[in-house]
Coordinates of C-alpha atoms in Angstrom, one line a residue:
X1 CA 9.8 -49.7 33.8
X2 CA 10.6 -50.4 37.4
X3 CA 14.3 -51.2 37.9
X4 CA 14.4 -51.6 41.7
X5 CA 13.0 -50.2 44.8
X6 CA 14.8 -48.5 47.7
X7 CA 15.7 -51.0 50.4
X8 CA 15.7 -50.5 54.2
X9 CA 17.2 -52.7 56.9
X10 CA 15.0 -55.7 57.3
X11 CA 17.1 -58.9 56.9
X12 CA 20.1 -57.3 58.6
X13 CA 20.5 -54.5 61.1
X14 CA 23.3 -52.5 59.3
X15 CA 21.9 -49.1 58.4
X16 CA 24.9 -47.9 56.5
X17 CA 24.4 -50.6 53.8
X18 CA 21.2 -48.6 53.0
X19 CA 21.8 -44.9 53.9
X20 CA 24.4 -42.7 55.5
X21 CA 23.5 -39.8 57.7
X22 CA 21.4 -38.9 60.7
X23 CA 18.4 -41.0 60.0
X24 CA 16.5 -43.8 61.6
X25 CA 14.7 -46.6 59.8
X26 CA 11.4 -48.0 61.0
X27 CA 8.8 -50.2 59.4
X28 CA 10.2 -49.8 55.9
X29 CA 10.5 -46.0 56.2
X30 CA 13.2 -43.5 56.9
X31 CA 13.0 -40.6 59.4
X32 CA 15.4 -37.6 58.9
X33 CA 15.8 -34.8 61.4
X34 CA 15.5 -31.3 60.3
X35 CA 18.8 -29.5 59.6
X36 CA 20.6 -32.7 58.7
X37 CA 21.3 -34.6 55.5
X38 CA 20.9 -38.2 54.5
X39 CA 22.8 -39.8 51.6
X40 CA 21.8 -42.8 49.7
X41 CA 25.4 -43.3 48.5
X42 CA 25.1 -46.9 49.9
X43 CA 25.6 -50.4 48.7
X44 CA 21.9 -51.1 48.2
X45 CA 20.4 -47.7 47.3
X46 CA 22.9 -46.0 45.1
X47 CA 22.5 -46.2 41.3
X48 CA 25.1 -48.0 39.2
X49 CA 25.0 -45.4 36.4
X50 CA 28.1 -46.5 34.6
X51 CA 27.1 -50.2 34.4
X52 CA 23.5 -49.4 33.3
X53 CA 24.9 -47.2 30.6
X54 CA 27.4 -49.9 29.5
X55 CA 25.2 -52.9 29.6
X56 CA 21.6 -51.7 29.1
X57 CA 19.5 -49.6 26.7
X58 CA 18.6 -47.1 29.5
X59 CA 19.6 -43.5 29.0
X60 CA 17.3 -41.6 31.3
X61 CA 16.5 -42.7 34.9
X62 CA 13.7 -41.5 37.1
X63 CA 14.2 -41.5 40.8
X64 CA 10.8 -41.7 42.6
X65 CA 10.4 -40.9 46.3
X66 CA 7.5 -40.6 48.6
X67 CA 8.3 -38.0 51.3
X68 CA 6.7 -35.9 53.9
X69 CA 8.2 -32.6 55.1
X70 CA 10.3 -29.7 53.7
X71 CA 13.5 -30.9 51.9
X72 CA 15.8 -30.5 49.0
X73 CA 16.6 -33.7 47.1
X74 CA 19.8 -33.9 45.1
X75 CA 21.0 -36.4 42.5
X76 CA 24.8 -36.4 42.8
X77 CA 27.7 -38.1 41.0
X78 CA 30.1 -40.2 43.1
X79 CA 32.5 -37.2 43.4
X80 CA 29.7 -35.1 45.0
X81 CA 28.9 -32.9 42.0
X82 CA 25.2 -32.1 41.7
X83 CA 23.4 -33.4 38.6
X84 CA 20.0 -32.0 39.5
X85 CA 17.8 -31.1 42.5
X86 CA 14.2 -30.5 43.6
X87 CA 12.6 -28.8 46.5
X88 CA 9.5 -30.3 48.2
X89 CA 7.4 -29.0 51.1
X90 CA 4.3 -30.9 52.3
X91 CA 2.8 -31.9 55.6
X92 CA 1.5 -35.2 54.2
X93 CA 3.3 -37.9 52.0
X94 CA 3.8 -36.7 48.5
X95 CA 5.3 -38.5 45.5
X96 CA 8.2 -36.8 43.7
X97 CA 9.9 -37.8 40.5
X98 CA 13.4 -36.6 39.5
X99 CA 14.7 -37.6 36.1
X100 CA 18.4 -37.6 35.2
X101 CA 20.6 -38.8 32.3
X102 CA 23.3 -41.5 32.6
X103 CA 24.6 -41.0 29.0
X104 CA 27.8 -39.3 30.3
X105 CA 28.3 -41.7 33.3
X106 CA 31.9 -43.1 33.4
X107 CA 32.6 -46.8 33.5
X108 CA 31.8 -48.0 37.0
X109 CA 30.5 -44.7 38.2
X110 CA 27.7 -44.5 40.6
X111 CA 25.0 -41.7 41.1
X112 CA 23.1 -41.3 44.3
X113 CA 20.3 -39.2 45.9
X114 CA 20.9 -37.1 48.9
X115 CA 18.1 -35.6 51.0
X116 CA 18.8 -32.3 52.8
X117 CA 16.0 -32.0 55.4
X118 CA 14.9 -28.4 56.2
X119 CA 12.4 -29.8 58.7
X120 CA 11.8 -33.2 60.1
X121 CA 11.1 -35.5 57.1
X122 CA 9.9 -39.0 56.6
X123 CA 10.5 -41.2 53.5
X124 CA 8.0 -43.9 52.9
X125 CA 9.6 -45.5 49.9
X126 CA 11.2 -44.9 46.6
X127 CA 12.4 -46.5 43.4
X128 CA 14.4 -46.2 40.2
X129 CA 12.6 -46.4 36.8
X130 CA 13.5 -46.0 33.2
X131 CA 11.6 -45.4 30.0
X132 CA 13.6 -47.0 27.2
X133 CA 13.1 -44.4 24.5
X134 CA 13.8 -44.1 20.8
X135 CA 12.5 -46.3 18.0
X136 CA 15.5 -48.6 17.9
X137 CA 15.6 -49.1 21.7
X138 CA 11.8 -49.6 21.9
X139 CA 11.9 -52.2 19.2
X140 CA 14.6 -54.2 20.8
X141 CA 13.2 -54.0 24.3
X142 CA 9.7 -55.0 23.2
X143 CA 11.2 -58.3 21.9
X144 CA 12.9 -59.1 25.2
X145 CA 10.5 -61.4 26.9
X146 CA 11.9 -62.9 30.1
X147 CA 10.5 -65.9 31.9
X148 CA 12.8 -66.2 34.9
X149 CA 13.5 -69.5 36.7
X150 CA 15.1 -69.8 40.1
X151 CA 16.7 -73.1 41.1
X152 CA 17.6 -73.9 44.7
X153 CA 19.6 -77.1 45.4
X154 CA 18.9 -78.3 48.9
X155 CA 19.7 -81.2 51.2
X156 CA 18.0 -81.4 54.6
X157 CA 18.1 -77.7 55.3
X158 CA 14.4 -77.1 55.8
X159 CA 14.9 -74.0 58.1
X160 CA 16.7 -72.1 55.4
X161 CA 14.9 -73.2 52.3
X162 CA 11.3 -72.8 53.6
X163 CA 12.2 -69.2 54.7
X164 CA 13.4 -68.4 51.1
X165 CA 10.4 -70.1 49.6
X166 CA 8.1 -67.8 51.7
X167 CA 9.9 -64.7 50.6
X168 CA 9.6 -65.7 46.9
X169 CA 5.9 -66.4 47.3
X170 CA 5.4 -62.9 48.8
X171 CA 7.5 -61.5 46.0
X172 CA 5.3 -63.2 43.4
X173 CA 2.2 -61.7 45.0
X174 CA 3.7 -58.2 45.0
X175 CA 5.1 -58.0 41.5
X176 CA 3.7 -59.2 38.2
X177 CA 7.0 -60.8 37.2
X178 CA 6.9 -64.2 35.4
X179 CA 8.9 -66.3 37.9
X180 CA 9.1 -70.0 38.4
X181 CA 10.9 -71.5 41.3
X182 CA 12.4 -75.0 41.3
X183 CA 13.4 -76.5 44.6
X184 CA 15.6 -79.5 43.9
X185 CA 15.5 -81.6 47.0
X186 CA 18.4 -84.0 47.1
X187 CA 17.3 -85.3 50.5
X188 CA 13.7 -85.8 49.4
X189 CA 12.6 -84.5 52.8
X190 CA 10.4 -81.5 51.7
X191 CA 6.7 -82.4 51.2
X192 CA 5.8 -82.1 47.6
X193 CA 2.5 -80.6 48.8
X194 CA 4.5 -77.4 49.3
X195 CA 4.4 -77.0 45.5
X196 CA 2.1 -74.3 44.1
X197 CA 1.8 -72.3 40.9
X198 CA 5.1 -70.4 41.7
X199 CA 7.1 -73.1 43.4
X200 CA 7.8 -76.8 42.4
X201 CA 9.4 -79.2 44.8
X202 CA 11.4 -81.8 42.9
X203 CA 12.7 -84.9 44.8
X204 CA 16.1 -85.8 43.4
X205 CA 18.7 -88.4 44.0
X206 CA 21.5 -87.1 46.3
X207 CA 23.9 -86.2 43.5
X208 CA 25.3 -83.1 45.1
X209 CA 25.2 -79.5 44.0
X210 CA 26.4 -80.5 40.5
X211 CA 23.4 -82.8 40.0
X212 CA 21.0 -80.6 41.8
X213 CA 21.8 -77.6 39.7
X214 CA 21.9 -79.7 36.5
X215 CA 18.4 -80.8 37.4
X216 CA 17.3 -77.2 38.0
X217 CA 18.6 -76.2 34.6
X218 CA 16.9 -79.1 32.9
X219 CA 13.6 -78.3 34.6
X220 CA 14.0 -74.6 33.6
X221 CA 14.5 -75.6 30.0
X222 CA 11.5 -77.9 30.0
X223 CA 9.3 -75.3 31.6
X224 CA 10.3 -72.7 28.9
X225 CA 12.3 -70.4 31.1
X226 CA 14.5 -67.9 29.2
X227 CA 16.9 -67.6 32.2
X228 CA 17.7 -69.5 35.4
X229 CA 19.2 -68.3 38.7
X230 CA 21.2 -70.8 40.7
X231 CA 20.9 -70.1 44.4
X232 CA 22.3 -71.9 47.5
X233 CA 19.6 -73.0 49.9
X234 CA 21.2 -71.5 53.0
X235 CA 21.4 -67.9 51.8
X236 CA 19.4 -64.9 53.2
X237 CA 17.7 -63.4 50.1
X238 CA 16.3 -59.9 49.8
X239 CA 13.9 -60.3 46.9
X240 CA 14.6 -56.8 45.6
X241 CA 17.7 -58.6 44.2
X242 CA 15.4 -60.7 42.0
X243 CA 13.6 -57.6 40.9
X244 CA 16.9 -55.9 40.0
X245 CA 18.1 -59.0 38.1
X246 CA 14.8 -59.3 36.1
X247 CA 14.7 -55.6 35.1
X248 CA 18.4 -55.8 34.1
X249 CA 17.7 -58.7 31.8
X250 CA 14.7 -56.9 30.2
X251 CA 16.8 -54.0 29.0
X252 CA 20.2 -55.5 28.3
X253 CA 21.9 -54.5 25.0
X254 CA 21.8 -57.3 22.5
X255 CA 25.6 -57.8 22.7
X256 CA 25.2 -58.7 26.4
X257 CA 22.2 -61.1 26.0
X258 CA 24.6 -64.1 26.6
X259 CA 26.0 -62.9 29.9
X260 CA 26.0 -64.1 33.5
X261 CA 24.6 -61.9 36.2
X262 CA 26.5 -62.6 39.4
X263 CA 25.5 -61.9 43.0
X264 CA 28.2 -61.0 45.6
X265 CA 28.4 -63.0 48.8
X266 CA 28.1 -61.0 52.0
X267 CA 28.9 -62.7 55.4
X268 CA 25.8 -63.6 57.4
X269 CA 27.9 -63.3 60.6
X270 CA 29.3 -59.8 59.6
X271 CA 26.5 -58.5 57.3
X272 CA 28.5 -55.5 55.9
X273 CA 31.6 -57.5 55.0
X274 CA 31.8 -58.8 51.4
X275 CA 33.4 -62.2 50.9
X276 CA 33.5 -62.2 47.1
X277 CA 32.2 -60.4 44.1
X278 CA 33.1 -62.7 41.3
X279 CA 36.4 -64.6 41.3
X280 CA 39.6 -65.3 39.3
X281 CA 41.1 -68.6 38.2
X282 CA 44.8 -68.6 37.1
X283 CA 44.7 -72.1 35.7
X284 CA 45.1 -73.8 39.0
X285 CA 44.4 -71.4 41.9
X286 CA 41.3 -69.5 42.8
X287 CA 41.1 -66.0 44.3
X288 CA 38.1 -63.9 45.3
X289 CA 37.5 -60.4 43.9
X290 CA 36.5 -57.7 46.4
X291 CA 37.5 -59.9 49.3
X292 CA 36.8 -58.6 52.9
X293 CA 35.5 -55.2 51.7
X294 CA 33.6 -53.2 54.3
X295 CA 30.5 -52.0 52.4
X296 CA 29.5 -49.5 55.0
X297 CA 32.1 -47.1 53.7
X298 CA 31.3 -44.8 50.8
X299 CA 34.8 -45.2 49.3
X300 CA 34.3 -49.0 49.3
X301 CA 30.9 -48.8 47.6
X302 CA 32.4 -46.6 44.9
X303 CA 35.4 -48.9 44.4
X304 CA 33.3 -52.0 44.4
X305 CA 31.8 -50.9 41.1
X306 CA 35.2 -50.8 39.5
X307 CA 36.5 -54.3 40.3
X308 CA 38.4 -56.3 37.7
X309 CA 36.8 -58.7 35.3
X310 CA 35.8 -62.1 36.9
X311 CA 36.6 -65.5 35.4
X312 CA 33.6 -67.2 37.0
X313 CA 30.7 -66.6 39.3
X314 CA 29.9 -68.8 42.3
X315 CA 26.5 -70.5 42.4
X316 CA 25.2 -68.9 45.6
X317 CA 23.6 -66.5 43.1
X318 CA 24.3 -66.9 39.5
X319 CA 21.9 -66.0 36.6
X320 CA 22.3 -67.0 33.0
X321 CA 20.3 -67.9 29.9
X322 CA 18.9 -71.4 29.8
X323 CA 20.2 -71.6 26.2
X324 CA 23.7 -72.1 27.7
X325 CA 22.6 -75.7 28.4
X326 CA 22.3 -76.3 24.7
X327 CA 25.3 -74.1 23.7
X328 CA 27.8 -75.1 26.4
X329 CA 26.4 -78.1 28.2
X330 CA 25.4 -78.8 31.7
X331 CA 27.5 -79.0 34.9
X332 CA 30.3 -81.5 35.2
X333 CA 29.3 -84.5 37.5
X334 CA 31.6 -83.4 40.3
X335 CA 29.1 -83.9 43.1
X336 CA 30.5 -80.8 44.9
X337 CA 33.3 -78.3 44.6
X338 CA 34.6 -76.3 41.6
X339 CA 31.6 -77.2 39.3
X340 CA 30.8 -73.4 39.2
X341 CA 34.4 -72.7 38.4
X342 CA 34.5 -75.1 35.5
X343 CA 31.2 -74.0 34.1
X344 CA 32.1 -70.3 34.0
X345 CA 35.4 -71.0 32.4
X346 CA 33.9 -73.3 29.9
X347 CA 31.2 -70.8 28.8
X348 CA 33.7 -67.8 28.6
X349 CA 30.9 -65.2 28.7
X350 CA 30.8 -61.8 30.4
X351 CA 29.9 -61.7 34.1
X352 CA 27.9 -58.6 35.1
X353 CA 28.2 -57.7 38.8
X354 CA 26.6 -54.7 40.4
X355 CA 26.2 -53.1 43.8
X356 CA 23.0 -54.3 45.4
X357 CA 22.9 -57.7 43.7
X358 CA 24.1 -59.8 46.6
X359 CA 23.0 -62.5 49.1
X360 CA 24.1 -63.2 52.7
X361 CA 25.7 -66.5 53.2
X362 CA 27.2 -68.3 56.2
X363 CA 30.9 -68.6 56.3
X364 CA 32.5 -71.9 55.3
X365 CA 34.2 -72.8 58.6
X366 CA 31.1 -74.6 59.9
X367 CA 30.5 -76.5 56.7
X368 CA 33.9 -78.2 56.5
X369 CA 33.9 -82.0 56.0
X370 CA 37.0 -84.2 55.5
X371 CA 36.0 -85.6 52.2
X372 CA 35.8 -82.1 50.7
X373 CA 39.6 -82.5 50.4
X374 CA 39.1 -85.2 47.8
X375 CA 36.7 -83.2 45.7
X376 CA 38.7 -80.1 45.8
X377 CA 41.9 -81.8 44.6
X378 CA 40.3 -84.1 42.0
X379 CA 38.1 -81.4 40.5
X380 CA 41.0 -78.9 40.4
X381 CA 43.0 -81.5 38.4
X382 CA 40.2 -82.0 35.9
X383 CA 39.6 -78.2 35.5
X384 CA 43.2 -77.7 34.8
X385 CA 43.4 -80.6 32.3
X386 CA 40.3 -79.2 30.5
X387 CA 41.1 -75.5 30.5
X388 CA 44.8 -74.8 31.0
X389 CA 47.2 -76.4 28.5
X390 CA 50.1 -74.6 30.2
X391 CA 49.9 -76.4 33.5
X392 CA 51.7 -79.7 33.5
X393 CA 53.3 -82.4 35.5
X394 CA 55.6 -80.3 37.8
X395 CA 52.8 -77.9 38.9
X396 CA 50.4 -80.8 39.7
X397 CA 53.0 -82.8 41.6
X398 CA 54.2 -79.7 43.6
X399 CA 50.6 -79.1 44.7
X400 CA 50.2 -82.7 45.7
X401 CA 53.3 -82.5 47.8
X402 CA 52.3 -79.2 49.4
X403 CA 48.8 -80.5 50.2
X404 CA 49.8 -83.9 51.6
X405 CA 52.7 -82.4 53.6
X406 CA 50.4 -79.8 55.1
X407 CA 47.8 -82.3 56.1
X408 CA 50.5 -84.6 57.5
X409 CA 52.0 -81.8 59.7
X410 CA 48.4 -81.2 60.9
X411 CA 48.3 -84.9 61.8
X412 CA 45.3 -85.3 59.4
X413 CA 46.8 -88.5 57.8
X414 CA 43.4 -89.9 56.7
X415 CA 42.8 -86.7 54.7
X416 CA 46.3 -86.9 53.1
X417 CA 45.4 -90.4 52.0
X418 CA 42.1 -89.0 50.5
X419 CA 44.2 -86.4 48.5
X420 CA 46.4 -89.1 47.1
X421 CA 43.2 -91.1 46.2
X422 CA 41.9 -87.9 44.4
X423 CA 45.1 -87.9 42.3
X424 CA 44.8 -91.7 41.6
X425 CA 41.2 -91.4 40.6
X426 CA 42.0 -88.4 38.3
X427 CA 44.6 -90.5 36.6
X428 CA 42.0 -93.2 35.8
X429 CA 40.6 -90.7 33.4
X430 CA 37.0 -89.7 32.5
X431 CA 35.9 -93.4 32.5
X432 CA 36.0 -93.2 36.3
X433 CA 33.5 -90.4 36.3
X434 CA 31.3 -92.0 33.7
X435 CA 31.2 -95.4 35.5
X436 CA 30.6 -94.4 39.1
X437 CA 27.3 -93.5 40.8
X438 CA 28.3 -90.2 42.2
X439 CA 25.8 -90.4 45.1
X440 CA 27.1 -93.9 46.2
X441 CA 30.7 -92.8 45.7
X442 CA 30.1 -89.8 48.0
X443 CA 28.9 -92.1 50.7
X444 CA 32.0 -94.2 50.3
X445 CA 34.3 -91.2 50.5
X446 CA 32.5 -89.8 53.6
X447 CA 33.2 -93.2 55.3
X448 CA 36.9 -92.7 54.7
X449 CA 37.0 -89.2 56.2
X450 CA 35.6 -90.0 59.7
X451 CA 38.4 -90.4 62.2
X452 CA 37.8 -91.7 65.7
X453 CA 37.2 -89.0 68.3
X454 CA 38.8 -90.6 71.3
X455 CA 40.0 -87.8 73.6
X456 CA 41.4 -90.4 76.0
X457 CA 44.5 -90.8 73.7
X458 CA 46.0 -87.6 75.0
X459 CA 46.3 -89.0 78.5
X460 CA 48.0 -86.5 80.8
X461 CA 49.2 -84.2 77.9
X462 CA 49.0 -80.5 78.6
X463 CA 46.2 -78.9 76.6
X464 CA 47.2 -75.6 74.9
X465 CA 44.2 -73.6 73.5
X466 CA 46.3 -70.8 72.1
X467 CA 49.6 -72.3 70.8
X468 CA 52.3 -69.9 69.7
X469 CA 53.5 -69.4 66.1
X470 CA 57.0 -70.6 65.5
X471 CA 59.4 -68.7 63.2
X472 CA 59.4 -70.1 59.6
X473 CA 63.2 -70.3 59.7
X474 CA 62.9 -73.0 62.4
X475 CA 59.6 -74.6 61.5
X476 CA 60.1 -75.6 57.9
X477 CA 63.7 -76.8 57.9
X478 CA 62.9 -79.0 60.9
X479 CA 59.8 -80.4 59.1
X480 CA 57.5 -78.9 61.7
X481 CA 59.8 -79.9 64.5
X482 CA 59.6 -83.6 63.6
X483 CA 63.4 -83.9 63.7
X484 CA 63.2 -83.2 67.4
X485 CA 61.5 -85.2 70.1
X486 CA 57.8 -84.3 70.4
X487 CA 56.4 -82.6 73.5
X488 CA 53.7 -84.1 75.6
X489 CA 51.2 -81.4 74.6
X490 CA 47.8 -81.2 72.9
X491 CA 47.2 -78.1 70.9
X492 CA 43.8 -76.9 69.8
X493 CA 43.4 -75.8 66.2
X494 CA 40.3 -74.9 64.1
X495 CA 39.3 -77.1 61.2
X496 CA 39.9 -74.3 58.7
X497 CA 42.0 -71.2 58.3
X498 CA 44.9 -72.7 60.2
X499 CA 48.3 -71.3 60.9
X500 CA 50.3 -74.5 60.5
X501 CA 53.4 -73.2 62.4
X502 CA 51.4 -73.6 65.6
X503 CA 51.9 -77.4 65.4
X504 CA 55.6 -77.3 66.2
X505 CA 56.6 -80.5 68.2
X506 CA 53.0 -81.1 69.3
X507 CA 52.3 -84.8 70.1
X508 CA 48.5 -84.4 69.9
X509 CA 46.1 -82.0 68.1
X510 CA 42.5 -81.4 69.0
X511 CA 40.7 -80.2 65.8
X512 CA 37.9 -77.9 66.8
X513 CA 34.7 -76.9 65.1
X514 CA 33.5 -73.3 64.6
X515 CA 31.4 -73.6 67.8
X516 CA 34.5 -74.6 69.8
X517 CA 33.6 -78.2 70.2
X518 CA 36.1 -80.9 69.3
X519 CA 35.7 -82.6 66.0
X520 CA 38.4 -85.2 66.4
X521 CA 41.8 -85.7 68.1
X522 CA 45.0 -87.0 66.4
X523 CA 48.4 -88.3 67.5
X524 CA 51.8 -87.6 65.8
X525 CA 53.0 -90.3 63.4
X526 CA 56.5 -89.3 62.2
X527 CA 56.7 -92.1 59.7
X528 CA 53.9 -90.5 57.7
X529 CA 56.4 -87.9 56.5
X530 CA 58.2 -90.7 54.6
X531 CA 54.9 -91.8 53.3
X532 CA 54.3 -88.3 51.9
X533 CA 57.7 -88.4 50.1
X534 CA 57.0 -91.9 48.7
X535 CA 53.6 -91.0 47.4
X536 CA 54.9 -87.8 45.8
X537 CA 57.6 -89.7 44.0
X538 CA 55.2 -92.5 42.9
X539 CA 52.7 -89.9 41.5
X540 CA 55.5 -88.0 39.7
X541 CA 56.3 -91.1 37.6
X542 CA 52.7 -91.9 37.1
X543 CA 52.0 -88.4 35.8
X544 CA 55.2 -88.6 33.7
X545 CA 54.0 -91.7 32.0
X546 CA 50.2 -91.1 31.7
X547 CA 49.3 -87.4 32.2
X548 CA 49.3 -86.4 28.5
X549 CA 47.0 -89.2 27.5
X550 CA 44.7 -88.7 30.5
X551 CA 44.4 -85.0 29.8
X552 CA 43.5 -85.7 26.2
X553 CA 40.9 -88.2 27.3
X554 CA 39.2 -85.6 29.6
X555 CA 39.1 -83.1 26.7
X556 CA 37.7 -85.7 24.3
X557 CA 34.9 -86.8 26.8
X558 CA 34.0 -83.4 28.2
X559 CA 30.9 -83.1 25.9
X560 CA 29.7 -86.6 27.0
X561 CA 30.1 -85.8 30.7
X562 CA 28.3 -82.4 30.4
X563 CA 25.6 -83.5 28.0
X564 CA 21.8 -83.2 28.7
X565 CA 21.6 -86.9 27.9
X566 CA 24.1 -87.8 30.6
X567 CA 22.0 -86.1 33.3
X568 CA 18.7 -87.3 31.9
X569 CA 19.9 -90.9 32.1
X570 CA 21.2 -90.3 35.6
X571 CA 17.9 -88.9 36.9
X572 CA 15.9 -91.7 35.3
X573 CA 17.7 -94.4 37.2

């Protein structure tokens, strides 16, 4: 059975993600100079021996390679010890198969091929295969029928989604893998005529990622898919990842049938840099696993297989059994933000991650919108109420104060008001979620998060594009310099990843987008600091009186909010 094929740089030009040594890649092949070696101890082409041993029925793996020239091919452990080797000498392309055992592979260990070229060599392709042997293993694997569904949720991003659709069409023509692709179009801008036997375009109300993925899961269940992959529409997808996921599902051990398979996110802008490989949730805060790892380095590739257990998997690439819909329900109707967090925590099932299962995704700086602040805070509160009985009033109020104070010091007063609204809406309980039309409510929230972009308000203020960071000992006790007279300056700050101590005594702030253009300009309003204090005190007493009951209401209504019936009713409006 084919597990996955060797990959060469096509989508991104970063050779060390694929091979390490003196080699050049051209037209899906690899040239190696005589007298040099080329290692496949790389993110995409090494073999995750420890994880295949742990999670699957595979015991013996065959490495296939088509090569021309005189070379010795080694299979090595991650420490460099040789497992086996073969010599080949031919002046025309020849297929060579090398079989090795993974029974003694340690947890998280990788094995990899290395080609020592005695003459100039050319590699035309390769793959890893397994023959699941033994009567018990054969019996189990023969019953493992997989019909794989893939669900994209998209909203007016034709450039990205059409490219991914074309790749999946080509993938379907190349491999005889049962695959059905659902493109849930929340903007209803894709022609339904793009549908074919592999891909179905579904026009959907604009109910955000939550509703789009709920629709994808529902369609997958109705079509008879055994598994569904949730994918973001703006990813760059190497379809070898789909092949690897499918083959992994085919040979999973029965105890891992109910598992997630998670894809890492690599930065589109810096293709070798990993943003996240699964993530943690401590009951309130999120933190990525494997953050900012340089996957060109051998030591990083080895360490990446040994990351800690994840609490949830983000939905840029997340595969799971469609039976989860019946067992655990559908996504919460959050519209956007933290729906993947809540679902992973609700299901409480293993998350399998593996080198080579990944997508490239744009960073989040260019996607920032003001009303995201509302969704982030409200959905964090609901997740905590549902799944963390140890977090109470003080933690929630402390986070409210920290968030509104920060936004106020950034002069983003309209967003501080949205955060307070998120807390008020949360305290209205699940009835609020059940009663609103999430698409219409998103339009309303968006209208509240659009400040005027009037650059004329800065007058003759001096513009400072690179403001200095003020010492914390001065900044925080002085409330960002607000106890002093403001300076007639306008500092430029990005929309995200901000060092707040740069705002010291600034009268104006120009908030800039990732491309350097100005999103909006704000003016200092010192009285807003008193507003923050007042709202924090008001919310403290509100939580003190109502939080226990509100939390109980969310827990009681969770099944209703995540039911198949809820989403069917919504889609039928």
